[in-house]
Coordinates of C-alpha atoms and ligand atoms in Angstrom, one line a residue:
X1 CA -64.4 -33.0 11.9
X2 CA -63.0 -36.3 10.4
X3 CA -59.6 -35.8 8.5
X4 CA -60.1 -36.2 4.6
X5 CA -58.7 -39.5 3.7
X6 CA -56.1 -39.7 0.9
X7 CA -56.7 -41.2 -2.5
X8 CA -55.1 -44.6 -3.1
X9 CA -52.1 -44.1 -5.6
X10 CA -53.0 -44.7 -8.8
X11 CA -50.7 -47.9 -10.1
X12 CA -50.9 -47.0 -13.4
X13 CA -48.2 -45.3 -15.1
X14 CA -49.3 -43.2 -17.9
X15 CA -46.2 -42.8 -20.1
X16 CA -46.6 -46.1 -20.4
X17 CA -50.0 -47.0 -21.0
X18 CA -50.2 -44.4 -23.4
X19 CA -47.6 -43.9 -25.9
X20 CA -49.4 -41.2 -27.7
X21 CA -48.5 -39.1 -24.1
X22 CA -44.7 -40.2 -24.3
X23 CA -44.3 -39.0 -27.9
X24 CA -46.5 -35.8 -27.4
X25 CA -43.7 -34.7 -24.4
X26 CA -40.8 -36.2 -26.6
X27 CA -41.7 -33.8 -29.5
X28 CA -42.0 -30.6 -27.5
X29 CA -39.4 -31.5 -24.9
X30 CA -37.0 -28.5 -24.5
X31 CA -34.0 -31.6 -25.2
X32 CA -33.0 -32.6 -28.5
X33 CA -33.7 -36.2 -29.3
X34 CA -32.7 -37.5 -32.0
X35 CA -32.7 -41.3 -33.4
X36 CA -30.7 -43.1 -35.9
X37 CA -30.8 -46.7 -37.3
X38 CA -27.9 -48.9 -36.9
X39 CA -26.1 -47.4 -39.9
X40 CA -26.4 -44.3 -38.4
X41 CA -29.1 -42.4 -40.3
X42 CA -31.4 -39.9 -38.9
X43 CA -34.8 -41.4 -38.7
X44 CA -36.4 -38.9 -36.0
X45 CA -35.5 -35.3 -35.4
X46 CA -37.5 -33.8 -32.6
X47 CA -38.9 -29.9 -32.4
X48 CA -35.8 -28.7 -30.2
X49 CA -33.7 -30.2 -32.8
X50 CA -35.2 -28.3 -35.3
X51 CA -35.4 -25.1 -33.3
X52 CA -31.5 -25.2 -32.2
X53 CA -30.2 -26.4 -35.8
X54 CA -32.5 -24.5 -38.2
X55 CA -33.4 -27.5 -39.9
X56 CA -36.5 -28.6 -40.9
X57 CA -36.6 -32.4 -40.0
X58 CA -37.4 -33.2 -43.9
X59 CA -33.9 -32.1 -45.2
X60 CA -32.5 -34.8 -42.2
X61 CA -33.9 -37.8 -42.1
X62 CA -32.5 -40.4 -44.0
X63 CA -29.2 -38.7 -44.1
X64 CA -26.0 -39.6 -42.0
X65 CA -25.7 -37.9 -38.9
X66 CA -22.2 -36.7 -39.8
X67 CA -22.7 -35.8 -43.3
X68 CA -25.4 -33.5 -42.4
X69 CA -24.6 -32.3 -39.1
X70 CA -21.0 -32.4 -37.6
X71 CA -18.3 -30.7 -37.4
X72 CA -15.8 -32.3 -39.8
X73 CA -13.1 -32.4 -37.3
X74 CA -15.2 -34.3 -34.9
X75 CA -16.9 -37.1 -37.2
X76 CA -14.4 -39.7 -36.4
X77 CA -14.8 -39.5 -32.8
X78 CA -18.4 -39.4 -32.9
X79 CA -18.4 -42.4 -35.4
X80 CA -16.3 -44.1 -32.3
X81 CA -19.0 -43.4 -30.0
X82 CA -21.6 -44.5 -32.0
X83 CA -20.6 -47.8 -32.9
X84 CA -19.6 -48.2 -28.9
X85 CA -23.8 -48.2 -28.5
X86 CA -23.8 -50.9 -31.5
X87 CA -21.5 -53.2 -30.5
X88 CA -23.0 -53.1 -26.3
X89 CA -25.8 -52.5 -24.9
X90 CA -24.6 -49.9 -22.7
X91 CA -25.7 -46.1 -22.7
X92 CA -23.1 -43.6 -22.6
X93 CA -22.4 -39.6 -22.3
X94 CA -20.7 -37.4 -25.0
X95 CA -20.2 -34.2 -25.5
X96 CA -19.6 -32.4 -29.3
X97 CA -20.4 -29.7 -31.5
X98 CA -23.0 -29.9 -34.4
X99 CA -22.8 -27.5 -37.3
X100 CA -26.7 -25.6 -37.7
X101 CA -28.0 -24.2 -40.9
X102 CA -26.6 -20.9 -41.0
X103 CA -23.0 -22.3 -40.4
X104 CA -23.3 -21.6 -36.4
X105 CA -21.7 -24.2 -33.7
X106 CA -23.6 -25.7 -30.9
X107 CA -22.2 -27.2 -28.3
X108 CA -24.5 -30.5 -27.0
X109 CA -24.3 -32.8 -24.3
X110 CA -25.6 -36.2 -25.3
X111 CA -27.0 -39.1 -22.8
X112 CA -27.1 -41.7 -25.6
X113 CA -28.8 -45.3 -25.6
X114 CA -29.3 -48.5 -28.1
X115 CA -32.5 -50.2 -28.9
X116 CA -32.3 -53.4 -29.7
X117 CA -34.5 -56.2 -31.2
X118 CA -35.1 -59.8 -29.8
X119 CA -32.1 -61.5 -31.3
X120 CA -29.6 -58.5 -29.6
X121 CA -29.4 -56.6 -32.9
X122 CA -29.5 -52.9 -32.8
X123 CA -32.6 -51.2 -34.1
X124 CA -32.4 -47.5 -32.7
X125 CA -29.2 -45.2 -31.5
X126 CA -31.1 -42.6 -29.5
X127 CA -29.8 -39.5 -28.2
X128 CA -31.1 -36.9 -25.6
X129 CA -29.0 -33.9 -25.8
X130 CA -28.9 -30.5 -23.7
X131 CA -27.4 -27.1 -25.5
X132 CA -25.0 -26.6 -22.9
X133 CA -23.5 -23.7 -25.8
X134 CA -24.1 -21.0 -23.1
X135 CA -22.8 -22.7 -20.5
X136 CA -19.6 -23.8 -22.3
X137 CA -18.4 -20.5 -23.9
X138 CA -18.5 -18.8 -20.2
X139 CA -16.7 -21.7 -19.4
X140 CA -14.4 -21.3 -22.1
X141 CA -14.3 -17.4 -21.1
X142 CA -13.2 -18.4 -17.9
X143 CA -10.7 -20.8 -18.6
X144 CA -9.0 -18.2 -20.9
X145 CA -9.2 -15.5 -18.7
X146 CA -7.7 -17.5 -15.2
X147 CA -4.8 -18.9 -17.8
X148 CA -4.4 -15.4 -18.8
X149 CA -3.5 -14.3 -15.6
X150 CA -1.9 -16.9 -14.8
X151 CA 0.8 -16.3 -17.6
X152 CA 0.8 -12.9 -16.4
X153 CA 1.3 -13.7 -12.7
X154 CA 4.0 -16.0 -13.8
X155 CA 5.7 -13.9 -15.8
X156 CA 5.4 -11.0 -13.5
X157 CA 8.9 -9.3 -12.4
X158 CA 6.9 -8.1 -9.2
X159 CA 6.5 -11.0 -6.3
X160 CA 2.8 -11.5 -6.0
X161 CA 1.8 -13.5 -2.8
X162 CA -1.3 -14.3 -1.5
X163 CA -2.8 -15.1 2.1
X164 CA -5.9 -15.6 3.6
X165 CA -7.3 -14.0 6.4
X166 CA -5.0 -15.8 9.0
X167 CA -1.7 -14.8 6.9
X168 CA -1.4 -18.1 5.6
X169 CA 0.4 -18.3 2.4
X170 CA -2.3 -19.8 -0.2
X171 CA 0.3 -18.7 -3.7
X172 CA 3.4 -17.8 -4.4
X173 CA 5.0 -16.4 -7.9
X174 CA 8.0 -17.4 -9.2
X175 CA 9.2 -13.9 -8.9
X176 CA 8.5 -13.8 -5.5
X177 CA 10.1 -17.4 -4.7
X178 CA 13.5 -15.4 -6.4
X179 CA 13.2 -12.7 -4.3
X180 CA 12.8 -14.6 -0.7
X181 CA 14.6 -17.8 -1.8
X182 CA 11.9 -19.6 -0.9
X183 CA 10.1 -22.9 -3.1
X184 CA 6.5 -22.9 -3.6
X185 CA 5.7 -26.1 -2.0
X186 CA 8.1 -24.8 0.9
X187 CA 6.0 -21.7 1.3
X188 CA 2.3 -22.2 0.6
X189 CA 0.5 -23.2 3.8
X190 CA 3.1 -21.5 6.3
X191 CA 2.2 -18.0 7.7
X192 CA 3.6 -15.3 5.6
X193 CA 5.0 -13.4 8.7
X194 CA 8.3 -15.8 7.7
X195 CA 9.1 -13.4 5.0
X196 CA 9.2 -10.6 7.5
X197 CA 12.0 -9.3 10.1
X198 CA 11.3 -8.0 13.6
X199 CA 9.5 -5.4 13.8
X200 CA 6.9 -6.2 10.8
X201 CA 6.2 -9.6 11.6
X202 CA 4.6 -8.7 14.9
X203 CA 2.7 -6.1 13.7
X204 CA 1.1 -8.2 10.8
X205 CA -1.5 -10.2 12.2
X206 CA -2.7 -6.8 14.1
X207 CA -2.8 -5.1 10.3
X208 CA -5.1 -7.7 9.6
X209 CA -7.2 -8.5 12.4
X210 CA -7.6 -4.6 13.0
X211 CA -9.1 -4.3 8.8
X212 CA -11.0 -7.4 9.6
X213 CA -12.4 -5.7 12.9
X214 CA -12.9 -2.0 11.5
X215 CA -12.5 -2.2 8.3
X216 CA -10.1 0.6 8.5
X217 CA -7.4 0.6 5.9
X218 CA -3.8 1.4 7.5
X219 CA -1.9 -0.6 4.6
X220 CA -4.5 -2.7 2.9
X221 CA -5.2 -0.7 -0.3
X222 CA -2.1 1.2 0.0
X223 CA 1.7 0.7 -0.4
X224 CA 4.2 0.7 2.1
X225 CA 8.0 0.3 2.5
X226 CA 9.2 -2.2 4.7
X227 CA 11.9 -4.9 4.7
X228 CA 11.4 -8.5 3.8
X229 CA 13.0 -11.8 5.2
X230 CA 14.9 -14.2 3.1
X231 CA 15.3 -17.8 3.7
X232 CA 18.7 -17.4 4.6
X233 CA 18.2 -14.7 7.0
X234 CA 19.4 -11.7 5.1
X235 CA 17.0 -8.4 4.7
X236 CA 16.0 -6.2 1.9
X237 CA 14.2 -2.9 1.4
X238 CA 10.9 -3.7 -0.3
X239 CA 7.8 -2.0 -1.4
X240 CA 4.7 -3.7 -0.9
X241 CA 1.2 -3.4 -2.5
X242 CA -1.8 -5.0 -0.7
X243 CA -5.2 -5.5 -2.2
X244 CA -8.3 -7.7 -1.2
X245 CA -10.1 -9.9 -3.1
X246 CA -13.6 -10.3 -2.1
X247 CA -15.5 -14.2 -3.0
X248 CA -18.7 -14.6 -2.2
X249 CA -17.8 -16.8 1.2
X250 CA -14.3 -15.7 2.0
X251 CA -11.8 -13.0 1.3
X252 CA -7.9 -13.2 0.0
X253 CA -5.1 -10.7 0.2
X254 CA -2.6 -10.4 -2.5
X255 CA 0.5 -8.5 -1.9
X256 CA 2.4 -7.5 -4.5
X257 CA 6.2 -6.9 -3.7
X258 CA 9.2 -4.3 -5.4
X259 CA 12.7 -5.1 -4.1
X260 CA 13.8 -1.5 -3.8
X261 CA 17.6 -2.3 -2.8
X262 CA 18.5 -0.7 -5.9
X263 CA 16.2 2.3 -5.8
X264 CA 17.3 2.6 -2.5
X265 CA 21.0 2.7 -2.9
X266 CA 20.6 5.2 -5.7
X267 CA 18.9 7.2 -3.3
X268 CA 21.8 6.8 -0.9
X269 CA 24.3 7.7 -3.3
X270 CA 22.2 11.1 -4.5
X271 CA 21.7 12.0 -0.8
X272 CA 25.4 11.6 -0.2
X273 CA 26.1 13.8 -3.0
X274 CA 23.6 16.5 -2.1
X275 CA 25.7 16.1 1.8
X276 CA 29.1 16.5 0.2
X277 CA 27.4 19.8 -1.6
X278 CA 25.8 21.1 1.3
X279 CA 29.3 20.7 2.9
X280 CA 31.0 22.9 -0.3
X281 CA 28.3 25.6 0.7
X282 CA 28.8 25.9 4.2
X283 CA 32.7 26.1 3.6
X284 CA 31.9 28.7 1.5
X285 CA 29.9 30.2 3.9
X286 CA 32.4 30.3 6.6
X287 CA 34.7 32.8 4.8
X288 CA 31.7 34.9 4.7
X289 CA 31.3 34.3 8.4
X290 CA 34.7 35.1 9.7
X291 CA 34.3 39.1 9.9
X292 CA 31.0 38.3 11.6
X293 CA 32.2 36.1 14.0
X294 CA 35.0 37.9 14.9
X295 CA 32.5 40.9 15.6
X296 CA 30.6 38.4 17.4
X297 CA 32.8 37.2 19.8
X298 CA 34.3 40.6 19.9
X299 CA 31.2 41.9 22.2
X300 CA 31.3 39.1 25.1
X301 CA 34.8 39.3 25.4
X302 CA 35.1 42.9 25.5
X303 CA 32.1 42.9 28.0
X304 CA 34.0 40.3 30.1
X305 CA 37.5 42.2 29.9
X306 CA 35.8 45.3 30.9
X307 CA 34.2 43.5 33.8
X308 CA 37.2 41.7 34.6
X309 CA 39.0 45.2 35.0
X310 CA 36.0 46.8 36.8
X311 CA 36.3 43.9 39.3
X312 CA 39.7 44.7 40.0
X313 CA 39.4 48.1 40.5
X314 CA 36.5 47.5 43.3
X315 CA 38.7 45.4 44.8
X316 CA 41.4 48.0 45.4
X317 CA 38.9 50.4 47.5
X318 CA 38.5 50.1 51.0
X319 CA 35.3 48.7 51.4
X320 CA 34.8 45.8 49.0
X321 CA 31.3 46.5 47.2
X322 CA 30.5 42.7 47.4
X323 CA 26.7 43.2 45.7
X324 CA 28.2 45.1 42.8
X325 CA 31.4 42.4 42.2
X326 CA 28.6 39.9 42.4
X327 CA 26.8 41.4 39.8
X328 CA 29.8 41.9 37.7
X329 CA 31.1 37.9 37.9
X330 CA 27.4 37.3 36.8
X331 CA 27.6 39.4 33.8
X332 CA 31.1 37.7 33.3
X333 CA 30.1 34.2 33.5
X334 CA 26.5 35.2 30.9
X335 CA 28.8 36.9 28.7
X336 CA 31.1 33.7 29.0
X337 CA 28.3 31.3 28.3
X338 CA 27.4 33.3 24.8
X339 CA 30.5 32.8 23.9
X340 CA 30.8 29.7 24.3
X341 CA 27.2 29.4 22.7
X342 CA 28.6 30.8 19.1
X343 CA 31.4 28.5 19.3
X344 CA 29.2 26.0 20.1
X345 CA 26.9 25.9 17.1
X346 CA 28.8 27.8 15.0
X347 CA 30.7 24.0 15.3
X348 CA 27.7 22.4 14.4
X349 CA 27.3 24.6 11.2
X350 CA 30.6 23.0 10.0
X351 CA 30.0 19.9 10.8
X352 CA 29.9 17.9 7.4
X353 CA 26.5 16.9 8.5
X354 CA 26.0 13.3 6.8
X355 CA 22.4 13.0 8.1
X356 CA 21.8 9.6 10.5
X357 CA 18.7 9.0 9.0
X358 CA 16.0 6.9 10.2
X359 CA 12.1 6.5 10.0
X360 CA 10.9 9.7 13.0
X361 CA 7.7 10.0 14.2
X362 CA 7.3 13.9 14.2
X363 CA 4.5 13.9 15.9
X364 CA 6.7 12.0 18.9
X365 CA 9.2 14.7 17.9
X366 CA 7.2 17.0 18.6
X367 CA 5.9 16.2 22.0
X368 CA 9.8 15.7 23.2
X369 CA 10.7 19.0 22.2
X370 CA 7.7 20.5 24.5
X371 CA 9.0 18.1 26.9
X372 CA 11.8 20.0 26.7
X373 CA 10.7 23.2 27.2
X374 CA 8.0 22.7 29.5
X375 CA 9.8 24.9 32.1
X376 CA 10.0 28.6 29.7
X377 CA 6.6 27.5 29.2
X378 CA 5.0 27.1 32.2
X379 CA 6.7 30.2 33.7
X380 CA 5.5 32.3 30.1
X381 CA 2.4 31.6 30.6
X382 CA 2.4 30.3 27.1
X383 CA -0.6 27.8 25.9
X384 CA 0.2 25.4 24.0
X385 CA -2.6 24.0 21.0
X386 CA -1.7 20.6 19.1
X387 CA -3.3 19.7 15.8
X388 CA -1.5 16.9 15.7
X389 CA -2.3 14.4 12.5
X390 CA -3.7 11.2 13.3
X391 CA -1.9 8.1 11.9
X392 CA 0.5 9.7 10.3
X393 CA 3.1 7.6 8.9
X394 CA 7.2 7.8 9.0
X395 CA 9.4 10.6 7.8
X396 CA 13.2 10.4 6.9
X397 CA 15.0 12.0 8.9
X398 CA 18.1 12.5 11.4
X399 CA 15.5 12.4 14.4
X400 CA 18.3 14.9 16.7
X401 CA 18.9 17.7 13.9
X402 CA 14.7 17.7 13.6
X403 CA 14.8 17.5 16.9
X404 CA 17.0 20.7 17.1
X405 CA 14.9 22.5 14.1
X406 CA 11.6 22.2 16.3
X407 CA 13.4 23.6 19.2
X408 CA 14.5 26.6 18.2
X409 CA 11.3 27.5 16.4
X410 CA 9.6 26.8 19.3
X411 CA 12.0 28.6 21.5
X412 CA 12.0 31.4 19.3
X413 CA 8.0 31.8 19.6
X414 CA 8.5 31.5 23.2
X415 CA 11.1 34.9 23.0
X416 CA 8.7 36.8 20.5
X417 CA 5.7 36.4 23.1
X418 CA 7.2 37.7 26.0
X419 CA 5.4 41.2 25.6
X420 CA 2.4 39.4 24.3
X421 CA -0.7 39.9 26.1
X422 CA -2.1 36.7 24.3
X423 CA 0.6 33.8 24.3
X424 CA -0.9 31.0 22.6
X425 CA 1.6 28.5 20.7
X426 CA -0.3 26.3 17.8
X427 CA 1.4 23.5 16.9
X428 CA 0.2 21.7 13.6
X429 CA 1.0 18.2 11.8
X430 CA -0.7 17.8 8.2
X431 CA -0.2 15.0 6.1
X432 CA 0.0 15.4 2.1
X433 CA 0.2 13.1 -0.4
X434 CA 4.1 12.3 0.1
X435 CA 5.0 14.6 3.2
X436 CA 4.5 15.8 6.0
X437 CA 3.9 19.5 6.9
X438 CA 4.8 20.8 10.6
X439 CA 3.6 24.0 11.4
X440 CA 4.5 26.1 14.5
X441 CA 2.8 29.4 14.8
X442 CA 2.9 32.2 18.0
X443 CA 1.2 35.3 19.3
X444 CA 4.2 37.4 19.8
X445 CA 6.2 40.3 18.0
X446 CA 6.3 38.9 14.5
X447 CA 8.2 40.5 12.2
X448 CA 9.0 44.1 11.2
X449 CA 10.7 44.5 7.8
X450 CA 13.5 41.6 8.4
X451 CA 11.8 38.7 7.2
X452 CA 14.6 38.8 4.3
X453 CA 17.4 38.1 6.9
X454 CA 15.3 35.7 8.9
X455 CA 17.5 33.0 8.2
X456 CA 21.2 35.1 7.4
X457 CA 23.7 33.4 10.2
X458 CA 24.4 35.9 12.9
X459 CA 21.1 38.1 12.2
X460 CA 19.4 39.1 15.3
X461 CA 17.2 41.5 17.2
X462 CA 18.1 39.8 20.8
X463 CA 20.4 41.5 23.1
X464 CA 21.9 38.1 23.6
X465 CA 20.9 36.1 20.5
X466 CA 23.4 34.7 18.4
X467 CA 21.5 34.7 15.2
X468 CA 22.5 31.3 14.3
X469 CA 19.3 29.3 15.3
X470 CA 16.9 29.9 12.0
X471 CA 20.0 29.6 9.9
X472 CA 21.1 25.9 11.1
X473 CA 17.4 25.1 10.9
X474 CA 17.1 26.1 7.1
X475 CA 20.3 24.3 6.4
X476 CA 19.1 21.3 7.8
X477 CA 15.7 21.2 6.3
X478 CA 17.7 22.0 3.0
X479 CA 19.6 18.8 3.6
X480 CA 16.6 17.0 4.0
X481 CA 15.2 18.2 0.5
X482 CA 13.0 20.3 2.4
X483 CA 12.3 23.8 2.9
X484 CA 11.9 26.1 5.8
X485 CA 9.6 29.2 5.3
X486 CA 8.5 31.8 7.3
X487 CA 5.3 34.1 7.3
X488 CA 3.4 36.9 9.4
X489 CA -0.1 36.3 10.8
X490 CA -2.8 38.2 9.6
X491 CA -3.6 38.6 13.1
X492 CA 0.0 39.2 14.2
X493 CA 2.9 36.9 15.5
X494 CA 4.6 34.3 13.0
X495 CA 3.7 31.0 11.7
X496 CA 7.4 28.8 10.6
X497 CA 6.7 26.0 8.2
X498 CA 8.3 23.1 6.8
X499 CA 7.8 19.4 5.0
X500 CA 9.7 16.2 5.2
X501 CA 8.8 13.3 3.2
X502 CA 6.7 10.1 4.0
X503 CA 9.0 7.5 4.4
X504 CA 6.5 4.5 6.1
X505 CA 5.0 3.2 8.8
X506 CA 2.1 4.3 10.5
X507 CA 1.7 6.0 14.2
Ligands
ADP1 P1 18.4 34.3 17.7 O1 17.1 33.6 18.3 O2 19.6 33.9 18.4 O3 18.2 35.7 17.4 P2 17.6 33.0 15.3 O4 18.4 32.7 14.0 O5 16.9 31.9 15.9 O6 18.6 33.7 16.2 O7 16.5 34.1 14.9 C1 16.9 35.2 14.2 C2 15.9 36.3 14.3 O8 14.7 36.0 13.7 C3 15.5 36.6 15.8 O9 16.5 37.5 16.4 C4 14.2 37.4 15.6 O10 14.4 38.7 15.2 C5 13.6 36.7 14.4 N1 12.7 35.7 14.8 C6 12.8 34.4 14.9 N2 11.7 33.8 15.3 C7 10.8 34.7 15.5 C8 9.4 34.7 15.9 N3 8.7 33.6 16.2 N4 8.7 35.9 15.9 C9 9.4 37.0 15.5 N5 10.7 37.1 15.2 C10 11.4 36.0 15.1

């Protein structure tokens, strides 16, 4: 099969041998054209000129281009550019509003050209013009709305920041060059780990690269509290607000930034006023505590006086009973160690108690504390569930008197389950919206009718309790604007609750 040969081009160009096919597409062009003699009267007003002014082209030719169609404020520069195409024989671009019947603007952009005759005079100013009215009010929409913001990120008392994907700084507010001390032109383009101390700055880029990666949100869409870095190397307590912008080809952080120093020492002074309270209460307490502690100690000493003096009379008979004497020194030196035990945290009942706060992991807390009793455990027979919350950010909290809540709970379930059959110990962490609950419930005796002195100091059902432990623990949840509670299992056993709030940071 022989390939069908192409046609030879046709060298003739139609627009220009026939000028009946020019003026055909001129008048039904979707541009306006419109013509005007060298004074500047309309001599040819196309169909699209009609359509977009509402004119009929009877009531504008012959008349001047501005009287007729322009907006008054504009005539004079239009007159400029006009007698520009008169004077040379050069086209030009303009851009400017006409005025249509009904009193409506339209905004047109012109590509304008002179005609002239043989001798150089000007016969024709023509003008092709697009409506670009559409285009130029989103324009105008968008102008306004960017230099609205602007003005309002300006003006903003937050600091608003904002990085790309790398951490690079790409803006910085004049609130936030206050807060960090830092100059725009000094900032933008460095890495915005500079405005943050050790240990934020390393974690950072792995905030970002991990949301990048997973797309799971740790602090992007959320606020945080954190420190921030100022140029000359001083900290302060911020809050910070995180939010992604999404463009079509690339994404942007912004953060937007609270100093909280004030909020913060506020905070300080109201928790050092609820200490120097809590302090008032447990003086108070003590008188109430004397008589108790006096019976007390009254027991173990009397237990290890009577000892004592039963010793001493075993030593007298012939044949030293060495079993029984070392049964007795036994009961002396346990009798000895409760003592000492009352004294001991009866001490840290008084104890003014100015909480060394700090951000604790409880779930961390948690774990040390069955660390620490991993022994009574394992020879209990106990089994230990965790529900354990995942990610769970920061309390506030003195870590050690926690620490010492957890533990006796714990301890205390250990006790109640010794005559249990089933000895299972569930351990629970639950996050809320601005705390976090712990919940530790057992299997053992729960309670009978003394849930209302649960948490008196010196109430106990143990031969060789001291009563003391639920009552240091409620005091120092109080302290920590918390509360401890207490409840029986449906199924038996006792569940002990309590919440701290979310300070930051997540595990
Ligand atoms: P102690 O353990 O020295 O008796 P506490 O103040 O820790 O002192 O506890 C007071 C009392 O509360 C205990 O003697 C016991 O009767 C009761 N109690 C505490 N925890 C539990 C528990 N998990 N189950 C049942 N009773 C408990």
């Amino acid at each position: 099969m022989t390939a069908k040969q192409p046609q030879p081009v046709q060298q003739i160009d139609p627009l220009a041998a026939e000028p009946g096919i020019a003026a055909a597409i001129l008048a039904h062009t979707g541009m306006l054209l419109v013509a005007l003699d060298a004074e500047g009267r309309v001599v040819h007003f196309n169909n699209a000129c009609e359509h977009a002014t509402g004119y009929n082209r009877r009531e504008v030719i012959g008349e001047y281009l501005w009287d007729r169609l322009l907006l008054p404020g504009q005539v004079d520069e239009v007159k400029a550019v006009f007698r520009e195409l008169v004077q040379k024989p050069v086209p030009n671009e303009h851009e400017n509003y006409w005025v249509t019947k009904s009193g409506a603007r339209i905004c047109v952009h012109w590509f304008n050209t002179s005609v002239r005759e043989g001798d150089g005079h000007v016969r024709w100013v023509i003008g092709a013009g697009l409506d670009i009215t559409g285009k130029k009010h989103a324009q105008l929409e968008i102008e306004e709305h960017a230099a609205r913001l602007n003005a309002i990120v300006e003006t903003a008392v937050e600091g608003i920041i904002t990085i790309d994907t790398n951490g690079v700084i790409e803006s910085i507010n004049p609130a936030a060059e206050r807060l960090f001390g830092y100059g725009a032109q000094e900032a933008i383009g460095r890495n915005v780990k500079m405005l943050m101390p050790s240990p934020y700055r390393e974690e950072h880029d792995q905030y970002i690269q991990h949301y990048l990666r997973t797309g799971e949100a740790t602090v992007i869409g959320t606020g945080r509290e954190m420190m921030g870095l100022r140029k000359d190397g001083t900290t302060f307590p911020m809050e910070l607000a995180i939010s992604e912008v999404l463009f079509p080809n690339r994404r942007l952080f912004t953060g937007i930034i609270r100093d909280t120093s004030e909020r913060r020492s506020a905070e300080k002074r109201e928790r050092e006023r609820l200490a120097e309270h809590a302090h008032a209460a447990r003086l108070a307490a003590l008188g109430e505590m004397a008589s108790g502690i006096a019976h007390e100690l009254n027991q173990p000493l009397t237990a290890i006086v009577s000892f004592a003096d039963a010793c001493q009379n075993l030593f007298k008979k012939e044949k030293v009973p060495e079993d029984v004497i070392g049964d007795a020194l036994s009961q002396i030196s346990d009798q000895g160690i409760r003592a000492g035990n009352i004294i001991r945290r009866l001490r840290q009942f008084v104890k003014t108690g100015t909480l060394d706060q700090e951000i604790v992991n409880l779930n961390a807390v948690i774990k040390d504390v069955l660390a620490m009793v991993s022994h009574e455990i394992h020879m209990n027979e106990v089994k230990v569930t965790l529900r354990l919350g995942k990610r769970l950010p920061g309390v506030w909290a003195d870590k050690l008197q926690i620490e010492q809540v957890v533990l006796n709970i714990v301890w205390n379930a250990i006790e109640a389950m010794e005559t249990s059959d089933l000895r299972q110990l569930d351990i629970e962490t639950i996050q809320h919206d601005d705390k976090i609950e712990v919940k530790i419930s057992d299997t053992g005796c729960g309670f009978a009718d003394n849930m209302a002195h649960l948490f008196t100091a010196f109430y106990t059902t143990k031969e060789k309790g001291t009563g003391l432990g639920l009552s240091i623990s409620y005091r120092i949840i109080e302290a920590h604007n918390g509360e401890l509670s207490a409840l029986s299992n449906a199924a038996g056993g006792a569940t002990f609750s309590f919440s701290l709030a979310i300070m930051e940071a997540i595990y």
